Every structure is written in structure tokens, then in C-alpha cells.
Amino acid sequence: MMHALIQLLEGGGEVLIFSLILGAGLPTLFAAGVWALSFGAKGVDDVAEHRPHLIAKIFAGLCFAGVVLAILGGIFIIVGHGFGVTLQAGWPLFVSK
Amino acid sequence: MPSELVILSLVVVTALLFDFTNGFHDTANAMATSIATKAFKPKTAVTLSAILNLIGAFLSVEVALTVTNSVVNIQDASGAPRPELLQDGGQALLLIVLAGLVGAIVWNLLTWLLGLPSSSSHALFGGLVGATMAGLGTAGVNWLGDGTKPDGVVGKVVIPALMSPAIAIVVAGVGTMLVHKVTKHVLAKYRDTGFRWGQIGSASLVALAHGTNDAQKTMGIITLALIASGQWTDLHQVPFWVKLACALAIALGTYSGGWRIIRTMGKGLVELTPPQGMAAEFSTASVVLISSHMGFALSTTHVATGSILGSGLGKKGAKVNWRVAGRMVVAWGITLPASALMGALMWFIGHSVGGLFGAMIITMIMVAVSAWMYRHSLRTRIDKNNVNADWSDNGKGASLQPAASIPDPTHPREGFADLKELEPQSERELAEVS
């Protein structure tokens, strides 16, 4: 019983750490992209006229791409689970369980 | 048709009905925040969620034939039903499963009527535990497993239910805080549109994951019933029609949209802004996916609600409606014992009458109770048109009381009217089960 409880607590801790990295990190990355779009808008009189700077756009694009990639990764995990394969950090990306 | 085949058909239909309630009870988990922040129109949200649930259900190729093993001992480790339950075409096992499913459905509908997001998997496990306890005694229940790994009612249901909302609150809280820090000086026109897009992606992930996890449980239960009655022998595969039927049932349920629950989660707990909504969705998606990847069972409902609460705590000045949150936590706590009690009661009724008629009577009880609750729900209809209406804090916002019966805001206990009826009963239930 104690053994199982310790496993659960350890597992919970790991879930918390990874979820903080992804679950709180990805929205922050996304927010950074949104922040970039708005960059330089502070002194602008007419906010409707504000257009993002090219560099800001590229930066924002990279941020959004990161988030999209993570979502695709999530889909791969779900699909992989269904077909009995698991995702790993190295290559090949999928290994049989 | 021989009577055991009729009972089997009742089990299959009831299981699909449970799958349907599972769908509409859990639409909110993926879509409540997106509907509340207007990232999606309500109808678009439930349609997308239904499609993703359908796809998700088909993705679960890995078989969940041993799903009941987490909480009860009616199968062995390979998934085969216990031989002592197999006389007379497996009637003993079929009655336990049927009674458990009826208990779970009744509880799911009751919590839906009250607009409370309770866990469908807790309801299912609770119903099974109750029916098994009634049929086989407490030894029939898998409380702890063998102690080497997290298992049983405690390890797979109770402790995860305590841990997962806490984790989700922290993750969504930190996420919301960071997002607001970063976007403090951002123009509103970029912020709201941008975050709505972010929400769409993460909400879709949650819906897909839900389809793979939850439809599988019903598939496993129907296949178990088929094996017990000798209609199926393969322990490594689910019949295709079962998969198709379960996928359709959960998708249809999702599409019908449990609007009452969507309303509570989206409007009742926290008045959500798009950045908060996105932080909450990402938190739900990552906690659910990471834990199921690591092999931990948890309830999507608990995670999703925890995330919404966290997003309320993480934003300065945002108010969390603790009264609604409190009601919800009460519902979480009693879901397992309450559906267990109903499962046990159904088993006793079915067993006392016996055989085919016993099974038919508990099915009819379920139909009658469901019809009554549906009729009751029409009095305070909530649908795609009023799901986002302002939450009246003075009363039971979940049910949009007609003007005549708006509760008195000066009365502190007002708005708990329905729960007051529920509480004494559930305490009794708790006492009886423990």
C-alpha cells in the first residue's frame, strides 16, 4: 500500500512538473507572440491603424508555430496511444510499446 | 428469443445510453471555456467536439477489455469473466453490469439536471462497485489492488480525484498569471482574437483525448457482457459493431451538448476572459495527456474544473464564485458513493424479482426516472441560445429561474434549494456505503 501511494505521489509530482512546462509554458509562449504583434503600439494615437512591424510579425509567427507544433505533438501522442506505439524524444519518433 | 439474449440486449442498449450521457456530460470539459469566451459559437463548439470524440473513439485501437478490473473483481487479469458468474448464460454478471450502468446513468442525469459537472467515470465505477458489493459482497470490490502499484478504488479513483484538480489549479493559475504579465500592455484587438485561436487548438485536443479515453470504457463493458453470455470469445479484440455503436453514442451525446453543465463551467465559476480561457484549456489538455501518457487514470471533469478555478485565481481581480465551486466539490465527493448506492439498489430489485423480469424492471425504472428528469429540465430550459446569459449570482444561475421564482438574494442559503434536498440523502448514502 505504502509503495503504491509513493508511486502515486511521485507520479503526481512528475505530472505537475511536465504540466507546468507545457500547460503554463505554451500559453505564455502564445502570449509572447500576441505581445510582439502589439509591439510599438504604446504611443500610437489610433489603435485601429496600428500594423505590426515585420520583425515583430516573424517573432510572433515563431511563437505561434511553437504552440501549433506542441498541439500536433499532443495529437500524435493520442493517436500513437491508440495504435500501441509511444512517442520518444529521439529518432525514430515512434517506438512500439 | 431466449431470456439471456434479451438481458444481453438490455445491457448493450443501457451501456450505449450511458455512453450518450457520458458524451453530453463531458462536452463542457473541452468546450465550456471556448463557448464562454466566444471563441466558438455554441453550436460550432459542440459539433466540433462531437466530431473529435467520434474520431477519438475510433483511435482507441488498444483494447480496454479489462476496464472493470480497476474497481471490481468480475473478470480475471486476461479479461475473461469469472467462471462462477457464468451460469445461465452469464446472468449473474449481466445483472451486476446492468445494475451498475443504471445507477451511473441515473446519477449522471441528476447531476446534469442540477448543472453540476461531476465525473462520468466516477459514476460508472461507482455504479459497478455498488452492484458488485450487493451481488458478491465487499470481497468483490478491488479496493487497493495488490499494493505494488496504484490500483483499485483507492489508487485509481479516490486519490487521483484528490490530486488532479489540485495540479490543474496550480498549472492554470501559473499559466494565467504569466499570460497576463506578458500581455499587460497589449492592444485589445490583438489580445482577444489571438487568444481565441489559441483556445480552439487546445480545446480540440481535450475533445479528442476524451473520445479515446471514455468511449473505450463502454466498449470494454459491452464486450465483457458479450463474452459472459457466450456471444464473443476473442479476449484481444472488440467487435467492430461495438466500436461503431459506442463511437456514435458518445458523439451524439456530445453533439446534444449538456448545456446546463457548459453553463456552470463557463459562466458559473469564473467570468472568463480569452487569455484565461486559453490558459485553462492548455492546462486541462496537458494534465490529461501527460497523466494518461504516464498511465495514471484521472477524470477529465476534475481537471477541467480545476483549470477553470486556477485561471480565476491566477488573474488579479478575477472573482471565483466559491458558492458554485463548493456545490461542485460536494457533487464530486458524493458521486462515487451515490451511484454505488443506486447500483446496489438496482441490483437488489433486479435480483429479488429475478431473471428476465428483474432485468426488465430495473431498465424500466431507469427509463421512468430519466423521463421524469428530462421533463423537469424543460421547466428551466438551457440551450445554445441562453447558455452564455449572465450568471445571476443571487440564485441558482444554472437553471435560469423564471422571474416569479427568482430566489431572495438576502437569504444566504437560497440557491441551494435543490442541493438541500440532495444533501441529507447523500449523507445517508455515504453512511450506508462506508
XYZ file of C-alpha atoms in Angstrom:
531
model
C 0.000 0.000 0.000
C 2.718 2.473 1.002
C 4.605 1.576 -2.125
C 1.602 2.328 -4.324
C 0.958 5.586 -2.508
C 4.537 6.717 -3.001
C 4.242 5.837 -6.684
C 1.118 7.953 -6.939
C 2.688 10.923 -5.195
C 5.826 10.696 -7.313
C 3.718 10.354 -10.437
C 1.619 13.316 -9.387
C 4.775 15.357 -8.901
C 6.015 14.464 -12.365
C 2.646 15.274 -13.911
C 2.755 18.637 -12.133
C 6.249 19.476 -13.399
C 5.615 18.473 -17.022
C 2.199 20.115 -16.986
C 3.712 23.328 -15.696
C 6.255 23.290 -18.515
C 3.665 22.602 -21.213
C 0.359 23.692 -19.715
C 1.622 27.024 -18.394
C 4.568 27.416 -20.771
C 2.642 27.148 -24.023
C 0.062 29.831 -23.168
C 2.961 32.068 -22.153
C 4.724 31.414 -25.450
C 1.489 32.212 -27.235
C 1.129 35.362 -25.155
C 4.636 36.394 -26.183
C 3.515 36.166 -29.809
C 0.491 38.325 -29.130
C 2.697 40.787 -27.252
C 5.011 41.006 -30.261
C 2.155 41.873 -32.612
C 1.237 44.769 -30.406
C 4.834 45.976 -30.051
C 5.323 49.693 -30.503
C 1.664 50.473 -30.163
C 2.093 52.398 -26.944
C 2.443 55.852 -28.434
C 0.072 55.293 -31.326
C -2.952 57.587 -31.357
C -5.226 55.465 -33.471
C -5.007 51.839 -32.362
C -7.179 50.670 -35.245
C -4.470 51.889 -37.639
C -1.654 50.017 -35.893
C 0.077 47.412 -38.021
C 2.726 45.057 -36.579
C 6.349 45.530 -37.622
C 7.820 42.842 -39.899
C 10.300 41.600 -37.282
C 7.535 41.522 -34.716
C 5.467 39.502 -37.139
C 8.265 36.968 -37.628
C 8.792 36.689 -33.880
C 5.072 36.215 -33.330
C 4.953 33.639 -36.111
C 7.709 31.627 -34.422
C 5.869 31.707 -31.106
C 2.609 30.584 -32.686
C 4.420 27.883 -34.669
C 5.834 26.524 -31.416
C 2.367 26.262 -29.944
C 0.968 24.619 -33.095
C 3.821 22.103 -33.053
C 3.057 21.234 -29.440
C -0.620 20.703 -30.288
C 0.391 18.432 -33.182
C 2.635 16.579 -30.748
C -0.364 16.108 -28.478
C -2.393 14.676 -31.360
C 0.461 12.291 -32.154
C 0.540 11.108 -28.557
C -3.204 10.388 -28.607
C -3.088 8.644 -31.984
C 0.076 6.767 -31.062
C -1.521 5.544 -27.848
C -4.435 4.133 -29.778
C -2.183 2.184 -32.082
C 0.059 0.856 -29.354
C 3.093 2.999 -30.120
C 4.686 5.630 -27.971
C 6.412 8.903 -28.748
C 10.031 9.380 -27.753
C 12.385 12.316 -27.713
C 14.941 10.777 -30.112
C 14.718 9.160 -33.524
C 12.676 7.191 -34.628
C 9.900 9.293 -33.212
C 7.582 6.340 -32.654
C 8.524 3.109 -30.944
C 6.326 0.093 -30.379
C 5.322 -0.388 -26.740
C -35.621 -15.063 -28.193
C -34.117 -16.821 -25.139
C -34.234 -14.715 -21.996
C -30.451 -14.363 -21.609
C -30.299 -12.772 -25.045
C -32.970 -10.278 -24.048
C -30.972 -9.411 -20.913
C -27.847 -9.065 -23.027
C -29.671 -6.684 -25.355
C -30.809 -4.633 -22.370
C -27.206 -4.425 -21.150
C -25.963 -3.328 -24.585
C -28.642 -0.655 -25.002
C -28.141 0.601 -21.439
C -24.377 0.749 -21.941
C -24.852 2.811 -25.092
C -27.223 5.089 -23.201
C -24.556 5.551 -20.558
C -22.086 6.374 -23.318
C -24.524 9.003 -24.569
C -24.841 10.606 -21.114
C -21.072 10.425 -20.808
C -20.822 12.458 -24.028
C -23.187 15.224 -23.082
C -21.994 15.388 -19.506
C -18.436 15.960 -20.674
C -18.899 18.312 -23.627
C -18.247 21.057 -21.130
C -14.768 19.772 -20.287
C -13.449 20.664 -23.702
C -15.790 23.392 -24.803
C -17.202 25.341 -21.836
C -14.406 27.902 -21.770
C -14.395 28.358 -25.551
C -18.141 28.951 -25.532
C -17.920 31.358 -22.595
C -15.178 33.467 -24.206
C -16.949 33.297 -27.573
C -14.041 31.613 -29.319
C -16.752 29.392 -30.776
C -20.444 29.786 -31.352
C -22.156 27.268 -29.042
C -23.385 25.073 -31.879
C -19.997 25.097 -33.627
C -18.312 24.079 -30.387
C -20.492 21.051 -29.744
C -20.323 19.993 -33.389
C -16.542 20.131 -33.456
C -16.356 18.365 -30.110
C -18.701 15.634 -31.367
C -16.618 15.049 -34.496
C -13.405 14.883 -32.467
C -14.992 12.492 -29.973
C -16.096 10.281 -32.860
C -12.604 10.240 -34.352
C -11.105 9.736 -30.906
C -13.327 6.736 -30.227
C -12.078 5.034 -33.373
C -8.481 5.789 -32.484
C -8.636 3.614 -29.408
C -7.375 0.508 -31.099
C -5.772 -0.725 -27.918
C -8.453 -2.770 -26.206
C -9.853 -1.826 -22.815
C -11.353 -5.220 -22.110
C -10.229 -5.169 -18.519
C -11.796 -1.823 -17.661
C -13.857 -3.161 -14.743
C -10.743 -4.651 -13.129
C -9.771 -1.229 -11.812
C -12.586 -1.353 -9.279
C -14.246 -4.791 -9.099
C -13.371 -8.471 -9.420
C -15.763 -9.799 -12.012
C -13.086 -10.534 -14.605
C -9.657 -12.133 -14.338
C -6.464 -10.436 -15.441
C -6.839 -11.612 -19.032
C -10.296 -10.043 -19.283
C -12.251 -13.297 -19.100
C -15.314 -13.178 -16.836
C -15.072 -15.133 -13.562
C -16.355 -18.646 -14.223
C -18.633 -18.697 -11.165
C -20.672 -15.850 -12.690
C -21.288 -17.635 -15.948
C -24.183 -19.993 -15.198
C -27.429 -19.496 -17.128
C -25.787 -17.575 -19.929
C -23.864 -15.294 -17.577
C -26.979 -13.843 -15.984
C -25.273 -13.114 -12.664
C -22.632 -10.998 -14.362
C -25.093 -9.331 -16.710
C -27.282 -8.251 -13.802
C -24.308 -6.699 -11.970
C -23.260 -4.810 -15.077
C -26.799 -3.705 -15.886
C -27.494 -2.509 -12.335
C -24.185 -0.643 -12.276
C -24.924 1.072 -15.583
C -28.426 2.075 -14.471
C -27.010 3.576 -11.270
C -24.424 5.514 -13.270
C -26.974 6.857 -15.759
C -29.379 7.986 -13.053
C -26.592 9.835 -11.242
C -25.298 11.409 -14.456
C -28.759 12.713 -15.300
C -29.396 14.009 -11.811
C -26.143 15.984 -11.732
C -26.893 17.261 -15.226
C -30.306 18.455 -14.068
C -28.594 20.355 -11.255
C -25.990 21.671 -13.692
C -23.125 20.086 -11.788
C -20.040 18.881 -13.630
C -19.453 15.527 -11.936
C -17.232 12.815 -13.319
C -18.848 10.253 -15.628
C -16.132 7.720 -14.945
C -16.724 8.069 -11.201
C -20.406 7.463 -11.830
C -19.648 4.357 -13.886
C -17.144 2.970 -11.398
C -19.460 3.834 -8.520
C -22.385 2.029 -10.114
C -20.240 -1.044 -10.745
C -18.833 -1.037 -7.216
C -22.322 -0.778 -5.704
C -23.830 -3.506 -7.851
C -20.850 -5.783 -7.233
C -20.972 -5.206 -3.494
C -24.647 -6.053 -3.486
C -24.119 -9.127 -5.637
C -20.817 -10.524 -4.407
C -20.181 -8.782 -1.089
C -17.322 -6.418 -0.244
C -14.778 -9.035 -1.364
C -15.981 -8.484 -4.919
C -14.593 -4.965 -4.868
C -10.992 -4.202 -5.710
C -10.233 -1.593 -3.041
C -6.462 -1.343 -3.201
C -5.156 -3.860 -5.717
C -2.181 -5.898 -4.564
C -0.385 -2.832 -3.252
C 2.529 -2.971 -5.693
C 1.119 -0.315 -7.984
C -1.682 2.244 -7.777
C -4.848 0.214 -8.299
C -8.359 -0.344 -7.075
C -10.977 2.130 -5.922
C -8.452 3.994 -3.766
C -5.487 4.022 -6.140
C -7.311 4.557 -9.410
C -10.301 6.626 -8.402
C -10.122 8.300 -4.990
C -6.521 9.541 -4.787
C -6.356 10.738 -8.424
C -9.601 12.617 -7.783
C -7.941 14.453 -4.915
C -4.687 15.132 -6.734
C -5.764 16.049 -10.251
C -7.848 19.169 -9.519
C -5.053 20.478 -7.292
C -2.477 20.006 -10.048
C -4.799 21.655 -12.580
C -5.411 24.643 -10.293
C -1.670 25.245 -9.936
C -0.928 24.835 -13.644
C -3.785 27.048 -14.844
C -3.108 29.587 -12.111
C 0.562 29.927 -13.061
C -0.344 29.983 -16.764
C -2.939 32.722 -16.305
C -0.552 34.789 -14.222
C 2.235 34.562 -16.789
C -0.072 35.277 -19.704
C -1.391 38.385 -18.025
C 2.114 39.566 -17.163
C 3.245 39.188 -20.763
C 0.189 40.786 -22.344
C -0.282 43.624 -19.888
C 0.234 46.363 -22.467
C -1.100 44.559 -25.493
C -3.786 46.119 -27.677
C -7.141 44.545 -27.031
C -7.699 43.907 -30.738
C -4.733 41.536 -30.858
C -5.318 40.013 -27.495
C -8.838 38.744 -27.719
C -8.726 37.391 -31.267
C -5.315 35.856 -30.707
C -6.268 34.016 -27.557
C -9.470 32.729 -29.041
C -7.404 30.993 -31.709
C -5.164 29.510 -29.057
C -8.207 28.175 -27.259
C -9.551 26.457 -30.348
C -6.428 24.339 -30.667
C -6.224 23.270 -27.055
C -9.977 22.657 -26.719
C -9.827 20.346 -29.713
C -7.062 18.347 -28.075
C -9.166 17.829 -24.967
C -12.155 16.675 -27.038
C -10.029 14.197 -28.972
C -8.442 12.797 -25.831
C -11.885 12.440 -24.280
C -13.099 10.332 -27.194
C -10.168 7.938 -26.929
C -10.436 7.540 -23.163
C -14.122 7.413 -22.430
C -15.690 5.597 -25.382
C -13.253 2.784 -24.682
C -14.757 2.116 -21.270
C -18.188 1.394 -22.691
C -16.661 -0.715 -25.458
C -14.939 -2.817 -22.815
C -18.128 -3.254 -20.802
C -20.279 -4.272 -23.766
C -17.644 -6.751 -24.902
C -17.466 -8.183 -21.382
C -21.231 -8.732 -21.469
C -20.948 -10.406 -24.877
C -18.221 -12.720 -23.605
C -20.173 -13.568 -20.452
C -23.184 -14.632 -22.467
C -21.079 -16.618 -24.895
C -21.628 -14.349 -27.902
C -17.987 -13.381 -28.295
C -14.785 -15.226 -27.402
C -11.843 -13.088 -28.514
C -10.155 -11.539 -25.469
C -7.968 -9.279 -27.584
C -10.494 -7.575 -29.731
C -13.694 -5.594 -29.562
C -16.309 -6.453 -32.219
C -16.437 -3.754 -34.871
C -20.119 -3.025 -34.387
C -19.479 -2.376 -30.698
C -16.801 0.134 -31.559
C -19.025 1.823 -34.123
C -22.035 1.956 -31.810
C -20.021 3.357 -28.892
C -18.323 5.945 -31.069
C -21.672 7.110 -32.418
C -23.306 7.135 -28.981
C -20.621 9.309 -27.380
C -20.521 11.633 -30.404
C -24.301 12.039 -30.416
C -24.260 12.732 -26.694
C -21.527 15.313 -27.157
C -23.441 16.925 -30.011
C -26.604 17.248 -27.937
C -24.422 19.373 -25.642
C -25.041 19.237 -21.898
C -25.833 22.958 -21.907
C -26.608 23.112 -18.201
C -23.130 21.883 -17.344
C -21.456 24.000 -20.016
C -23.167 26.998 -18.446
C -21.978 26.200 -14.934
C -18.402 25.628 -16.022
C -18.184 28.511 -18.467
C -20.177 31.178 -16.648
C -20.809 29.971 -13.126
C -17.332 29.576 -11.685
C -15.300 32.443 -13.119
C -16.151 35.209 -15.569
C -13.587 34.154 -18.139
C -11.593 36.366 -20.497
C -9.995 34.852 -23.628
C -6.479 34.756 -22.074
C -7.853 32.975 -19.008
C -9.802 30.596 -21.216
C -6.708 29.717 -23.165
C -4.603 29.154 -20.067
C -7.331 26.906 -18.642
C -7.626 24.857 -21.837
C -3.895 24.338 -22.154
C -3.720 23.299 -18.541
C -6.524 20.750 -19.000
C -5.038 19.378 -22.210
C -1.558 18.971 -20.781
C -2.572 17.475 -17.425
C -4.920 14.982 -19.105
C -2.493 13.969 -21.839
C 0.593 13.783 -19.637
C -1.078 11.669 -16.975
C -2.693 9.272 -19.417
C 0.685 9.029 -21.173
C 2.231 8.067 -17.837
C -0.516 5.544 -17.180
C -2.439 7.377 -14.456
C -6.201 7.278 -14.529
C -7.977 10.527 -13.885
C -11.219 12.293 -14.537
C -11.192 14.919 -17.291
C -14.022 16.686 -15.468
C -11.958 17.235 -12.336
C -9.009 18.510 -14.328
C -11.093 20.852 -16.477
C -12.879 22.341 -13.485
C -9.641 22.678 -11.553
C -8.142 24.524 -14.504
C -11.024 26.986 -14.671
C -10.730 27.657 -10.934
C -6.982 28.118 -11.368
C -7.495 30.634 -14.139
C -9.730 32.598 -11.782
C -7.135 32.530 -9.015
C -4.280 33.477 -11.357
C -5.806 36.728 -12.581
C -5.697 39.714 -10.287
C -9.171 40.945 -9.523
C -10.963 37.980 -11.046
C -13.644 36.564 -8.817
C -14.186 32.900 -8.232
C -17.752 32.007 -7.342
C -16.945 29.823 -4.358
C -20.551 29.018 -3.734
C -20.813 27.240 -7.069
C -17.362 25.716 -6.623
C -18.417 24.383 -3.230
C -21.524 22.737 -4.617
C -19.424 21.172 -7.297
C -16.893 19.754 -4.868
C -19.746 18.267 -2.838
C -21.036 16.622 -6.002
C -17.569 15.207 -6.725
C -17.335 13.758 -3.259
C -20.676 12.017 -3.382
C -20.626 10.839 -6.998
C -18.927 7.548 -6.215
C -20.994 6.582 -3.144
C -24.260 7.896 -4.579
C -24.032 5.976 -7.822
C -22.785 2.972 -5.856
C -25.901 3.131 -3.726
C -28.101 3.342 -6.795
C -26.241 0.478 -8.449
C -26.697 -1.633 -5.309
C -30.374 -0.761 -5.038
C -30.931 -1.683 -8.672
C -29.144 -4.985 -8.153
C -31.356 -5.822 -5.164
C -34.507 -5.013 -7.099
C -33.366 -6.954 -10.145
C -32.201 -9.883 -8.058
C -35.340 -10.097 -5.922
C -37.578 -10.186 -8.962
C -35.074 -12.434 -10.687
C -34.214 -13.417 -14.223
C -35.514 -11.624 -17.247
C -38.228 -9.709 -15.395
C -35.748 -8.397 -12.852
C -33.576 -7.005 -15.621
C -36.586 -5.547 -17.379
C -37.883 -3.853 -14.258
C -34.627 -2.054 -13.470
C -34.402 -0.944 -17.086
C -37.917 0.426 -16.844
C -37.072 2.213 -13.605
C -34.184 3.871 -15.420
C -36.414 4.918 -18.316
C -39.029 6.335 -15.959
C -36.518 8.261 -13.837
C -34.764 9.613 -16.947
C -38.045 10.730 -18.478
C -39.015 12.475 -15.264
C -35.696 14.314 -15.097
C -35.902 15.321 -18.740
C -39.393 16.724 -18.202
C -38.178 18.545 -15.137
C -35.310 20.059 -17.121
C -37.728 21.596 -19.623
C -39.087 23.925 -16.948
C -35.834 25.834 -16.901
C -34.560 25.155 -20.344
C -30.941 25.887 -21.092
C -29.752 25.555 -24.673
C -27.426 27.128 -27.174
C -29.372 30.402 -27.019
C -29.080 31.176 -23.346
C -26.021 29.175 -22.334
C -23.968 32.376 -22.056
C -26.588 34.525 -20.348
C -25.342 36.446 -17.330
C -24.969 34.336 -14.238
C -27.341 35.591 -11.576
C -25.235 35.400 -8.501
C -28.119 35.682 -6.133
C -29.724 32.477 -7.169
C -29.325 29.265 -8.963
C -27.928 30.764 -12.119
C -27.521 27.322 -13.540
C -31.176 26.919 -14.119
C -32.250 30.448 -15.066
C -35.221 30.562 -12.759
C -38.345 32.096 -14.252
C -38.957 35.602 -12.910
C -41.556 34.517 -10.376
C -39.233 32.160 -8.584
C -36.011 34.155 -8.519
C -34.652 33.414 -5.064
C -34.335 36.080 -2.442
C -30.765 37.416 -2.595
C -30.838 38.361 1.061
C -31.314 34.764 2.056
C -27.868 33.214 2.334
C -28.912 29.645 1.679
C -31.092 30.473 -1.275
C -29.952 28.881 -4.438
C -29.050 25.717 -2.643
C -32.655 24.646 -2.737
C -32.034 21.635 -4.896
C -28.943 20.606 -3.082
C -30.675 20.805 0.260
C -32.887 18.018 -0.881
C -29.887 16.145 -2.054
C -27.656 16.502 0.948
C -29.449 14.527 3.646
C -29.981 11.719 1.227
C -26.371 11.631 0.213
C -25.172 11.607 3.768
C -27.295 8.580 4.299
C -25.809 7.081 1.213
C -22.314 7.752 2.445
C -23.081 6.110 5.731
C -24.520 3.057 4.112
C -21.689 2.543 1.684
C -18.902 3.017 4.146
